[in-house]
Tab-separated table of C-alpha atoms in Angstrom:
chain	number	residue	atom	x	y	z
A	1	MET	CA	7.022	-4.579	-31.934
A	2	LYS	CA	6.527	-3.009	-28.503
A	3	HIS	CA	6.824	-5.222	-25.411
A	4	GLY	CA	6.610	-4.953	-21.647
A	5	THR	CA	6.129	-2.197	-19.078
A	6	LEU	CA	8.727	0.437	-18.170
A	7	LEU	CA	8.520	2.441	-14.936
A	8	VAL	CA	10.647	5.620	-14.919
A	9	VAL	CA	11.378	7.355	-11.591
A	10	ASP	CA	13.086	10.749	-11.801
A	11	ASP	CA	12.357	14.086	-10.115
A	12	ASN	CA	13.245	16.006	-13.291
A	13	ARG	CA	10.017	16.221	-15.279
A	14	ASN	CA	11.871	17.219	-18.448
A	15	ILE	CA	13.823	13.980	-18.264
A	16	LEU	CA	10.594	12.021	-17.685
A	17	THR	CA	9.091	13.574	-20.824
A	18	THR	CA	12.241	12.912	-22.866
A	19	VAL	CA	12.603	9.301	-21.750
A	20	LYS	CA	8.943	8.629	-22.509
A	21	MET	CA	9.302	10.051	-26.031
A	22	VAL	CA	12.502	8.079	-26.672
A	23	THR	CA	11.144	4.746	-25.433
A	24	GLU	CA	7.493	4.852	-26.525
A	25	GLN	CA	8.273	2.804	-29.643
A	26	THR	CA	10.050	0.158	-27.557
A	27	PHE	CA	7.782	-0.433	-24.551
A	28	GLU	CA	4.078	-1.147	-24.622
A	29	ARG	CA	3.430	0.776	-21.381
A	30	ILE	CA	5.497	3.590	-19.879
A	31	ILE	CA	4.730	4.897	-16.383
A	32	CYS	CA	6.471	8.029	-15.084
A	33	LEU	CA	6.913	9.025	-11.422
A	34	ALA	CA	8.446	12.302	-10.271
A	35	SER	CA	8.933	10.930	-6.740
A	36	PRO	CA	9.628	7.460	-5.311
A	37	SER	CA	6.967	7.923	-2.601
A	38	SER	CA	4.442	5.773	-4.484
A	39	LEU	CA	7.054	3.537	-6.122
A	40	LEU	CA	6.279	0.347	-4.196
A	41	THR	CA	2.535	0.763	-4.719
A	42	ARG	CA	2.974	1.195	-8.485
A	43	LEU	CA	5.376	-1.729	-8.470
A	44	ARG	CA	2.663	-3.971	-7.049
A	45	GLU	CA	-0.165	-2.592	-9.153
A	46	ASP	CA	1.552	-2.201	-12.546
A	47	GLN	CA	4.126	-5.011	-12.225
A	48	PRO	CA	6.713	-3.350	-14.499
A	49	ASP	CA	9.318	-5.439	-16.282
A	50	VAL	CA	11.974	-2.719	-16.034
A	51	VAL	CA	12.468	0.238	-13.674
A	52	LEU	CA	14.694	3.148	-14.740
A	53	LEU	CA	15.613	4.584	-11.344
A	54	ASP	CA	17.185	7.958	-10.616
A	55	MET	CA	19.814	7.919	-7.848
A	56	ASN	CA	18.916	11.187	-6.073
A	57	PHE	CA	15.602	12.804	-5.179
A	58	HIS	CA	16.158	15.269	-2.315
A	59	SER	CA	18.064	18.507	-2.716
A	60	GLY	CA	21.339	18.438	-0.867
A	61	ILE	CA	21.643	14.666	-1.058
A	62	ASN	CA	23.623	13.662	-4.119
A	63	ASN	CA	25.634	10.636	-3.135
A	64	GLY	CA	23.309	8.050	-4.669
A	65	ASN	CA	22.240	6.523	-1.339
A	66	GLU	CA	18.564	7.140	-2.039
A	67	GLY	CA	18.803	5.293	-5.320
A	68	LEU	CA	20.553	2.359	-3.670
A	69	TYR	CA	17.913	2.294	-0.930
A	70	TRP	CA	15.058	2.176	-3.448
A	71	LEU	CA	16.926	-0.383	-5.537
A	72	ARG	CA	17.001	-2.724	-2.521
A	73	GLU	CA	13.334	-2.054	-1.772
A	74	ILE	CA	12.400	-2.921	-5.373
A	75	LYS	CA	14.413	-6.132	-5.329
A	76	LYS	CA	12.792	-7.143	-2.026
A	77	ALA	CA	9.263	-6.416	-3.217
A	78	ARG	CA	9.587	-7.698	-6.794
A	79	PRO	CA	12.910	-9.412	-7.499
A	80	GLN	CA	11.960	-10.365	-11.065
A	81	THR	CA	11.835	-6.683	-12.110
A	82	ALA	CA	15.048	-5.434	-13.738
A	83	VAL	CA	16.398	-2.125	-12.398
A	84	VAL	CA	18.577	0.204	-14.465
A	85	LEU	CA	20.161	3.002	-12.428
A	86	PHE	CA	20.074	6.570	-13.729
A	87	THR	CA	22.821	8.836	-12.407
A	88	ALA	CA	24.359	12.171	-13.302
A	89	TYR	CA	27.657	11.085	-11.764
A	90	ALA	CA	29.966	8.698	-13.604
A	91	ASP	CA	30.986	7.051	-10.358
A	92	ILE	CA	32.315	3.547	-10.973
A	93	GLU	CA	32.228	2.637	-7.286
A	94	LEU	CA	28.565	3.628	-7.050
A	95	ALA	CA	27.776	1.658	-10.199
A	96	VAL	CA	29.567	-1.416	-8.848
A	97	THR	CA	27.654	-1.129	-5.559
A	98	GLY	CA	24.385	-0.926	-7.479
A	99	LEU	CA	25.260	-3.919	-9.626
A	100	LYS	CA	26.179	-5.930	-6.532
A	101	ASP	CA	22.811	-5.019	-5.017
A	102	GLY	CA	20.949	-6.382	-8.023
A	103	ALA	CA	20.842	-3.618	-10.642
A	104	ALA	CA	20.907	-4.869	-14.225
A	105	ASP	CA	22.887	-1.882	-15.548
A	106	PHE	CA	23.402	1.876	-15.163
A	107	ILE	CA	23.129	4.911	-17.428
A	108	VAL	CA	25.002	8.174	-16.959
A	109	LYS	CA	23.348	11.529	-17.646
A	110	PRO	CA	23.399	13.197	-20.106
A	111	PHE	CA	22.454	10.022	-21.945
A	112	ASP	CA	22.642	8.850	-25.531
A	113	ASN	CA	19.203	7.867	-26.860
A	114	HIS	CA	20.400	4.751	-28.663
A	115	GLN	CA	22.375	3.590	-25.635
A	116	LEU	CA	19.353	4.180	-23.388
A	117	ILE	CA	17.096	2.029	-25.579
A	118	GLU	CA	19.770	-0.656	-25.910
A	119	LYS	CA	20.343	-0.983	-22.169
A	120	LEU	CA	16.648	-0.937	-21.299
A	121	THR	CA	15.936	-3.536	-24.010
A	122	ASP	CA	18.739	-5.773	-22.723
A	123	ALA	CA	17.352	-5.481	-19.193
A	124	TYR	CA	13.882	-6.417	-20.452
A	125	GLN	CA	15.207	-9.441	-22.341
A	126	LYS	CA	16.914	-10.690	-19.186
A	127	THR	CA	13.569	-10.626	-17.337
A	128	ARG	CA	12.057	-12.793	-20.081
A	129	LYS	CA	14.676	-15.485	-19.473
A	130	LYS	CA	13.983	-15.667	-15.741
A	131	LYS	CA	11.042	-17.260	-14.030
A	132	PRO	CA	9.450	-15.135	-11.306
A	133	THR	CA	11.337	-15.551	-8.069
A	134	ILE	CA	9.532	-15.902	-4.764
A	135	THR	CA	10.995	-13.419	-2.360
A	136	ALA	CA	12.130	-14.880	0.946
A	137	VAL	CA	12.514	-11.459	2.530
A	138	SER	CA	9.950	-10.576	5.176
A	139	GLU	CA	9.024	-6.962	5.967
A	140	MET	CA	7.216	-8.052	9.131
A	141	ILE	CA	8.780	-7.163	12.471
A	142	TRP	CA	7.088	-9.509	14.917
A	143	GLY	CA	8.549	-8.534	18.264
A	144	THR	CA	8.346	-10.736	21.344
A	145	SER	CA	5.230	-9.514	23.162
A	146	PRO	CA	2.679	-12.255	24.029
A	147	ALA	CA	0.075	-10.710	21.708
A	148	MET	CA	2.450	-10.759	18.729
A	149	ARG	CA	3.703	-14.265	19.465
A	150	HIS	CA	0.087	-15.471	19.458
A	151	LEU	CA	-0.587	-13.596	16.217
A	152	ARG	CA	2.484	-15.125	14.588
A	153	ASP	CA	1.335	-18.627	15.536
A	154	MET	CA	-2.061	-17.903	13.964
A	155	VAL	CA	-0.526	-16.532	10.773
A	156	GLU	CA	1.735	-19.562	10.350
A	157	LYS	CA	-1.308	-21.829	10.660
A	158	VAL	CA	-3.599	-20.025	8.214
A	159	ALA	CA	-1.227	-18.463	5.661
A	160	GLY	CA	-0.826	-21.686	3.714
A	161	THR	CA	-4.580	-22.098	3.261
A	162	ASP	CA	-6.895	-20.219	0.898
A	163	ALA	CA	-9.133	-19.020	3.735
A	164	ASN	CA	-10.297	-15.412	3.450
A	165	ILE	CA	-8.785	-13.291	6.215
A	166	LEU	CA	-9.945	-10.100	7.938
A	167	ILE	CA	-7.218	-8.048	9.631
A	168	THR	CA	-8.417	-5.589	12.264
A	169	GLY	CA	-6.535	-2.902	14.140
A	170	GLU	CA	-6.109	0.835	14.584
A	171	ASN	CA	-4.591	3.028	11.883
A	172	GLY	CA	-0.828	2.654	11.683
A	173	THR	CA	-0.591	-0.789	13.297
A	174	GLY	CA	0.824	-2.421	10.158
A	175	LYS	CA	-2.189	-4.145	8.579
A	176	GLU	CA	-0.819	-3.940	5.030
A	177	VAL	CA	2.564	-5.303	6.137
A	178	LEU	CA	0.761	-8.239	7.783
A	179	ALA	CA	-1.189	-8.837	4.563
A	180	LYS	CA	2.116	-8.967	2.655
A	181	GLU	CA	3.458	-11.506	5.155
A	182	ILE	CA	0.378	-13.707	4.753
A	183	HIS	CA	0.822	-13.593	0.979
A	184	ARG	CA	4.556	-14.304	1.274
A	185	LEU	CA	3.865	-17.437	3.305
A	186	SER	CA	1.011	-18.635	1.092
A	187	LYS	CA	0.889	-21.002	-1.872
A	188	ARG	CA	0.212	-17.932	-4.001
A	189	ALA	CA	3.497	-16.174	-3.191
A	190	GLY	CA	4.744	-16.480	-6.776
A	191	LYS	CA	1.774	-14.485	-8.025
A	192	ALA	CA	0.725	-10.886	-7.463
A	193	LEU	CA	-0.384	-9.261	-4.246
A	194	MET	CA	-2.781	-6.567	-5.465
A	195	PRO	CA	-3.671	-3.893	-2.866
A	196	ILE	CA	-6.545	-1.437	-3.201
A	197	ASP	CA	-7.639	1.201	-0.700
A	198	LEU	CA	-11.426	1.039	-0.778
A	199	GLY	CA	-11.653	4.209	1.278
A	200	ALA	CA	-10.026	6.107	-1.603
A	201	VAL	CA	-12.150	4.631	-4.414
A	202	THR	CA	-15.129	6.778	-5.361
A	203	GLU	CA	-18.494	5.151	-5.995
A	204	THR	CA	-18.350	5.969	-9.701
A	205	LEU	CA	-14.922	4.356	-10.151
A	206	PHE	CA	-15.455	1.297	-7.958
A	207	GLU	CA	-16.535	-1.142	-10.690
A	208	SER	CA	-13.947	-0.033	-13.251
A	209	GLU	CA	-11.150	-0.215	-10.641
A	210	LEU	CA	-12.052	-3.671	-9.350
A	211	PHE	CA	-13.649	-5.278	-12.391
A	212	GLY	CA	-12.025	-3.378	-15.279
A	213	TYR	CA	-13.765	-2.116	-18.412
A	214	VAL	CA	-14.019	-2.736	-22.143
A	215	LYS	CA	-13.187	-0.301	-24.911
A	216	GLY	CA	-15.995	2.199	-25.409
A	217	ALA	CA	-17.605	1.599	-21.998
A	218	PHE	CA	-17.334	5.333	-21.347
A	219	THR	CA	-15.765	8.408	-22.952
A	220	ASP	CA	-12.156	7.819	-21.875
A	221	ALA	CA	-12.222	4.029	-22.297
A	222	LYS	CA	-10.022	3.913	-25.384
A	223	THR	CA	-8.771	0.363	-24.766
A	224	ASP	CA	-9.785	-2.668	-22.717
A	225	LYS	CA	-8.396	-2.524	-19.183
A	226	PRO	CA	-8.351	-5.323	-16.599
A	227	GLY	CA	-9.405	-4.520	-13.049
A	228	LYS	CA	-7.711	-5.428	-9.796
A	229	PHE	CA	-9.438	-8.819	-9.617
A	230	GLU	CA	-7.935	-9.894	-12.935
A	231	LEU	CA	-4.520	-8.429	-12.125
A	232	ALA	CA	-4.487	-10.479	-8.919
A	233	GLU	CA	-5.341	-13.724	-10.749
A	234	GLY	CA	-3.756	-16.663	-8.959
A	235	GLY	CA	-2.561	-14.357	-6.199
A	236	THR	CA	-3.982	-12.266	-3.366
A	237	LEU	CA	-6.330	-9.287	-3.458
A	238	PHE	CA	-5.824	-7.010	-0.446
A	239	LEU	CA	-8.882	-4.849	0.219
A	240	ASP	CA	-7.825	-2.172	2.697
A	241	GLU	CA	-10.315	-0.051	4.688
A	242	ILE	CA	-13.241	-2.279	3.721
A	243	GLY	CA	-15.279	-0.674	6.512
A	244	ASN	CA	-15.405	2.534	4.433
A	245	LEU	CA	-17.164	0.821	1.512
A	246	SER	CA	-20.698	2.126	0.979
A	247	TYR	CA	-23.633	-0.233	1.522
A	248	ALA	CA	-24.511	-0.250	-2.183
A	249	LEU	CA	-20.984	-1.188	-3.236
A	250	GLN	CA	-20.795	-3.922	-0.605
A	251	ALA	CA	-23.466	-5.817	-2.558
A	252	LYS	CA	-21.426	-5.649	-5.770
A	253	LEU	CA	-18.312	-6.902	-4.023
A	254	LEU	CA	-20.269	-9.723	-2.362
A	255	THR	CA	-21.660	-10.848	-5.732
A	256	ALA	CA	-18.158	-11.112	-7.207
A	257	LEU	CA	-16.876	-13.080	-4.208
A	258	GLN	CA	-19.843	-15.466	-4.184
A	259	ARG	CA	-19.864	-16.175	-7.915
A	260	ARG	CA	-16.074	-16.042	-8.262
A	261	THR	CA	-16.596	-14.245	-11.553
A	262	ILE	CA	-16.557	-10.596	-12.597
A	263	VAL	CA	-17.923	-8.708	-15.595
A	264	ARG	CA	-15.997	-5.737	-16.936
A	265	VAL	CA	-17.847	-2.426	-17.132
A	266	GLY	CA	-19.487	-2.244	-20.543
A	267	GLY	CA	-18.992	-5.957	-21.124
A	268	SER	CA	-21.258	-8.974	-20.854
A	269	LYS	CA	-18.864	-11.917	-20.611
A	270	PRO	CA	-18.347	-13.369	-17.116
A	271	ILE	CA	-14.638	-13.759	-16.333
A	272	PRO	CA	-13.675	-16.439	-13.776
A	273	ILE	CA	-11.411	-15.244	-10.975
A	274	ASP	CA	-9.043	-17.213	-8.765
A	275	VAL	CA	-7.918	-14.923	-5.966
A	276	ARG	CA	-7.518	-15.108	-2.227
A	277	VAL	CA	-9.099	-12.166	-0.443
A	278	VAL	CA	-7.458	-10.482	2.540
A	279	CYS	CA	-9.337	-7.492	3.977
A	280	ALA	CA	-8.392	-4.932	6.601
A	281	THR	CA	-10.283	-2.367	8.635
A	282	ASN	CA	-9.915	-0.102	11.630
A	283	ARG	CA	-13.678	-0.226	12.198
A	284	ASN	CA	-15.827	-2.551	14.305
A	285	LEU	CA	-17.669	-4.360	11.519
A	286	GLU	CA	-19.846	-6.356	13.933
A	287	GLU	CA	-21.145	-3.092	15.384
A	288	MET	CA	-21.655	-1.717	11.867
A	289	VAL	CA	-23.739	-4.804	11.051
A	290	ARG	CA	-25.925	-4.148	14.098
A	291	GLN	CA	-26.359	-0.535	12.968
A	292	GLY	CA	-27.265	-1.591	9.438
A	293	ALA	CA	-24.169	-0.022	7.907
A	294	PHE	CA	-22.402	-3.232	6.859
A	295	ARG	CA	-23.824	-6.345	5.223
A	296	GLU	CA	-23.791	-9.353	7.496
A	297	ASP	CA	-23.466	-11.771	4.562
A	298	LEU	CA	-20.384	-9.903	3.311
A	299	LEU	CA	-18.843	-9.994	6.787
A	300	TYR	CA	-19.279	-13.769	6.895
A	301	ARG	CA	-17.712	-14.058	3.439
A	302	ILE	CA	-14.533	-12.106	4.279
A	303	ASN	CA	-14.173	-13.172	7.917
A	304	THR	CA	-13.293	-16.851	7.746
A	305	ILE	CA	-10.250	-16.031	9.892
A	306	GLN	CA	-9.911	-12.802	11.877
A	307	LEU	CA	-6.486	-11.514	12.929
A	308	HIS	CA	-6.187	-8.542	15.274
A	309	LEU	CA	-3.137	-6.271	15.387
A	310	PRO	CA	-2.984	-4.672	18.839
A	311	PRO	CA	-2.002	-0.992	19.136
A	312	LEU	CA	1.643	-0.307	19.859
A	313	ARG	CA	0.872	0.988	23.354
A	314	GLU	CA	-0.407	-2.520	24.247
A	315	ARG	CA	2.861	-4.171	23.202
A	316	THR	CA	5.337	-1.809	24.783
A	317	GLY	CA	8.039	-4.464	24.910
A	318	ASP	CA	8.223	-4.336	21.113
A	319	ILE	CA	8.532	-0.560	20.737
A	320	MET	CA	12.341	-0.436	20.767
A	321	THR	CA	12.494	-3.350	18.323
A	322	TYR	CA	10.575	-1.244	15.822
A	323	ALA	CA	12.471	1.952	16.684
A	324	GLY	CA	15.832	0.205	16.229
A	325	SER	CA	14.782	-1.154	12.850
A	326	PHE	CA	13.677	2.289	11.652
A	327	LEU	CA	16.858	3.892	12.975
A	328	HIS	CA	19.005	1.444	10.996
A	329	ARG	CA	16.915	1.965	7.847
A	330	TYR	CA	16.986	5.755	7.845
A	331	ALA	CA	20.565	6.103	9.040
A	332	HIS	CA	21.538	4.064	5.987
A	333	LEU	CA	19.220	6.012	3.681
A	334	TYR	CA	20.528	9.418	4.772
A	335	ASN	CA	24.189	8.352	4.943
A	336	LYS	CA	24.407	8.606	8.746
A	337	GLU	CA	25.583	5.100	9.566
A	338	GLY	CA	26.303	4.229	13.178
A	339	MET	CA	23.545	6.271	14.798
A	340	THR	CA	22.245	5.142	18.203
A	341	PHE	CA	19.623	6.100	20.761
A	342	ALA	CA	20.803	7.601	24.046
A	343	PRO	CA	19.556	5.594	27.088
A	344	ASP	CA	17.167	8.368	28.153
A	345	THR	CA	15.896	8.572	24.565
A	346	GLN	CA	14.997	4.883	24.694
A	347	GLU	CA	13.135	5.499	27.942
A	348	LYS	CA	11.185	8.367	26.355
A	349	ILE	CA	10.311	6.298	23.293
A	350	GLU	CA	9.071	3.426	25.438
A	351	HIS	CA	6.823	5.705	27.517
A	352	LEU	CA	5.204	7.773	24.769
A	353	PRO	CA	1.649	6.530	24.005
A	354	TRP	CA	2.115	6.436	20.192
A	355	TYR	CA	-1.562	6.821	19.334
A	356	GLY	CA	-0.484	6.852	15.675
A	357	ASN	CA	1.112	3.441	16.311
A	358	ILE	CA	3.977	2.109	14.181
A	359	ARG	CA	3.464	4.703	11.465
A	360	GLU	CA	3.872	7.568	13.939
A	361	LEU	CA	6.948	5.959	15.475
A	362	GLN	CA	8.483	5.457	12.041
A	363	HIS	CA	7.974	9.106	11.071
A	364	ALA	CA	9.352	10.294	14.415
A	365	VAL	CA	12.553	8.254	14.009
A	366	GLU	CA	13.032	9.368	10.390
A	367	LYS	CA	12.653	13.010	11.404
A	368	ALA	CA	15.120	12.557	14.261
A	369	VAL	CA	17.702	11.010	11.919
A	370	ILE	CA	17.340	13.858	9.422
A	371	LEU	CA	17.589	16.671	11.988
A	372	SER	CA	20.188	15.193	14.326
A	373	ASP	CA	23.631	16.810	14.141
A	374	GLY	CA	25.500	13.953	15.790
A	375	THR	CA	25.445	10.175	15.883
A	376	THR	CA	23.298	9.940	19.028
A	377	ILE	CA	19.547	10.536	19.057
A	378	ARG	CA	18.724	12.651	22.118
A	379	PRO	CA	15.324	12.822	23.873
A	380	ASP	CA	14.571	16.258	22.397
A	381	ASP	CA	15.055	14.785	18.907
A	382	ILE	CA	12.052	12.499	19.346
A	383	GLU	CA	8.614	14.020	19.054
A	384	GLY	CA	5.386	12.117	19.590
A	385	SER	CA	2.913	14.046	17.451
A	386	ALA	CA	-0.057	12.450	19.167
A	387	THR	CA	1.087	12.412	22.769
A	388	THR	CA	-2.350	13.600	23.845
A	389	ARG	CA	-5.577	12.452	22.272
A	390	PRO	CA	-8.502	14.862	22.664
A	391	GLN	CA	-11.712	13.106	23.610
A	392	PRO	CA	-15.109	14.304	22.342
A	393	THR	CA	-17.657	15.279	24.917
A	394	ASN	CA	-20.389	12.777	25.703
A	395	ASP	CA	-23.109	15.049	24.285
A	396	ILE	CA	-21.326	15.487	20.950
A	397	GLN	CA	-20.558	11.790	20.792
A	398	ARG	CA	-24.219	10.933	21.331
A	399	LEU	CA	-25.377	13.345	18.604
A	400	ASP	CA	-22.874	11.898	16.153
A	401	ASP	CA	-24.000	8.371	17.026
A	402	MET	CA	-27.649	9.310	16.461
A	403	GLU	CA	-26.945	10.916	13.091
A	404	ARG	CA	-24.826	8.012	11.955
A	405	GLU	CA	-27.473	5.494	13.018
A	406	MET	CA	-30.182	7.475	11.200
A	407	ILE	CA	-28.181	7.538	7.950
A	408	ALA	CA	-27.333	3.824	8.191
A	409	LYS	CA	-30.975	2.961	8.814
A	410	ALA	CA	-32.112	5.029	5.820
A	411	ILE	CA	-29.545	3.302	3.578
A	412	THR	CA	-30.891	-0.079	4.650
A	413	GLU	CA	-34.528	0.934	4.102
A	414	CYS	CA	-33.737	2.383	0.670
A	415	GLU	CA	-31.667	-0.701	-0.253
A	416	GLY	CA	-28.583	1.380	-0.938
A	417	ASN	CA	-30.241	3.872	-3.332
A	418	LEU	CA	-28.459	7.049	-2.232
A	419	SER	CA	-30.769	9.372	-4.163
A	420	HIS	CA	-33.722	8.015	-2.200
A	421	VAL	CA	-31.719	8.200	1.032
A	422	ALA	CA	-30.870	11.871	0.484
A	423	SER	CA	-34.503	12.645	-0.355
A	424	GLN	CA	-35.787	10.812	2.712
A	425	LEU	CA	-33.356	12.661	4.996
A	426	GLY	CA	-34.022	16.016	3.346
A	427	ILE	CA	-30.398	16.680	2.377
A	428	SER	CA	-28.478	16.886	-0.905
A	429	ARG	CA	-26.573	13.919	-2.299
A	430	GLN	CA	-23.284	15.794	-1.746
A	431	THR	CA	-24.149	16.411	1.903
A	432	LEU	CA	-25.044	12.746	2.231
A	433	TYR	CA	-21.680	11.735	0.698
A	434	ASN	CA	-19.835	14.046	3.102
A	435	LYS	CA	-21.635	12.596	6.115
A	436	MET	CA	-21.064	9.016	4.929
A	437	LYS	CA	-17.357	9.802	4.575
A	438	LYS	CA	-17.307	11.410	8.022
A	439	TYR	CA	-18.860	8.370	9.693
A	440	GLY	CA	-17.100	5.768	7.541
A	441	ILE	CA	-20.353	4.414	6.104
């Protein structure tokens, strides 16, 4: 009988195909990734029992450090998941390091099929004997600026409640990391934190993604599938970019939150849900309500507590705290331990505007670590990709505002029926979709 979920991460697609064929009679679900870039997201969404993790992903780096880095990230994010390391190098020291860092076992390529199944099965059985462990590791870097100290006080007060929370802030300020911290500190920490980017969910897939579907609901629905609400049962549902949700879909989300039940697509049975909702946006939802682009009743429902993450340029005293953390992380990842910032590099970092916020700073430090030839990061090694922010002219801004307001008003008058909206405005549905995406409606 097949049991559990296996996540395989290897940049060799032939190996992914082979492993899937070998293990498909052992595991109920097998997920294959050719890159670890989406590993943590799939870890949260699919909650695998076992991860088979390759040790190397970038050409020219073959010392296993990447595998060890991702092993530690997996154990931080989901310690109850067993990790089996996959390496082409029979290096006992590397294997011992991996085992010390929490790996359940390791497999050397080329592998024996029977040994592969045996080790993966043993790793799965070990997860069955353990109760889920609440991770005590925090990804949040608070800093010491007054704004962040105030935010930390607020989080410590509200995290332990079941109040719905709205996190606001510019792109790259760390809204998802803050959502993880709220979940970590909550009574629901032993359950799943289920993130979903509403800006990336198309209108046609919204209900099946959030509410799930039953077998036969549509052509490709070959089995029943739970949606994000069910997968987050007892835990936290993180709805990112909620300001990008169309007016019509806002009503469907509001209904689920008010009734605390969902109905799968193609089904008829109401399913009770017990989730805490944390939302995030980089938009001004109050202004969107005034423009008729966001439902006021939904805003009240998700905005019991509002937490604002200030842009990095407004907490300059924390910039080097973040930069130092990223330097340590990537120096370890790329086997360049002991790297430091030169004093004039620190000064440059502190004075760049960082319009891309923490995300931009993180990418800049990673790039500097990769390209640096020595152990000291020099000023020329640090590039701020958004050191200047072009501003639209007032005339263009006013035209955009008028068009956006006209579309929002039409959506309200047509009660979210986009076919009627497009007809009223004299444009095609596709043009309407493009403009809604442009303006974040």
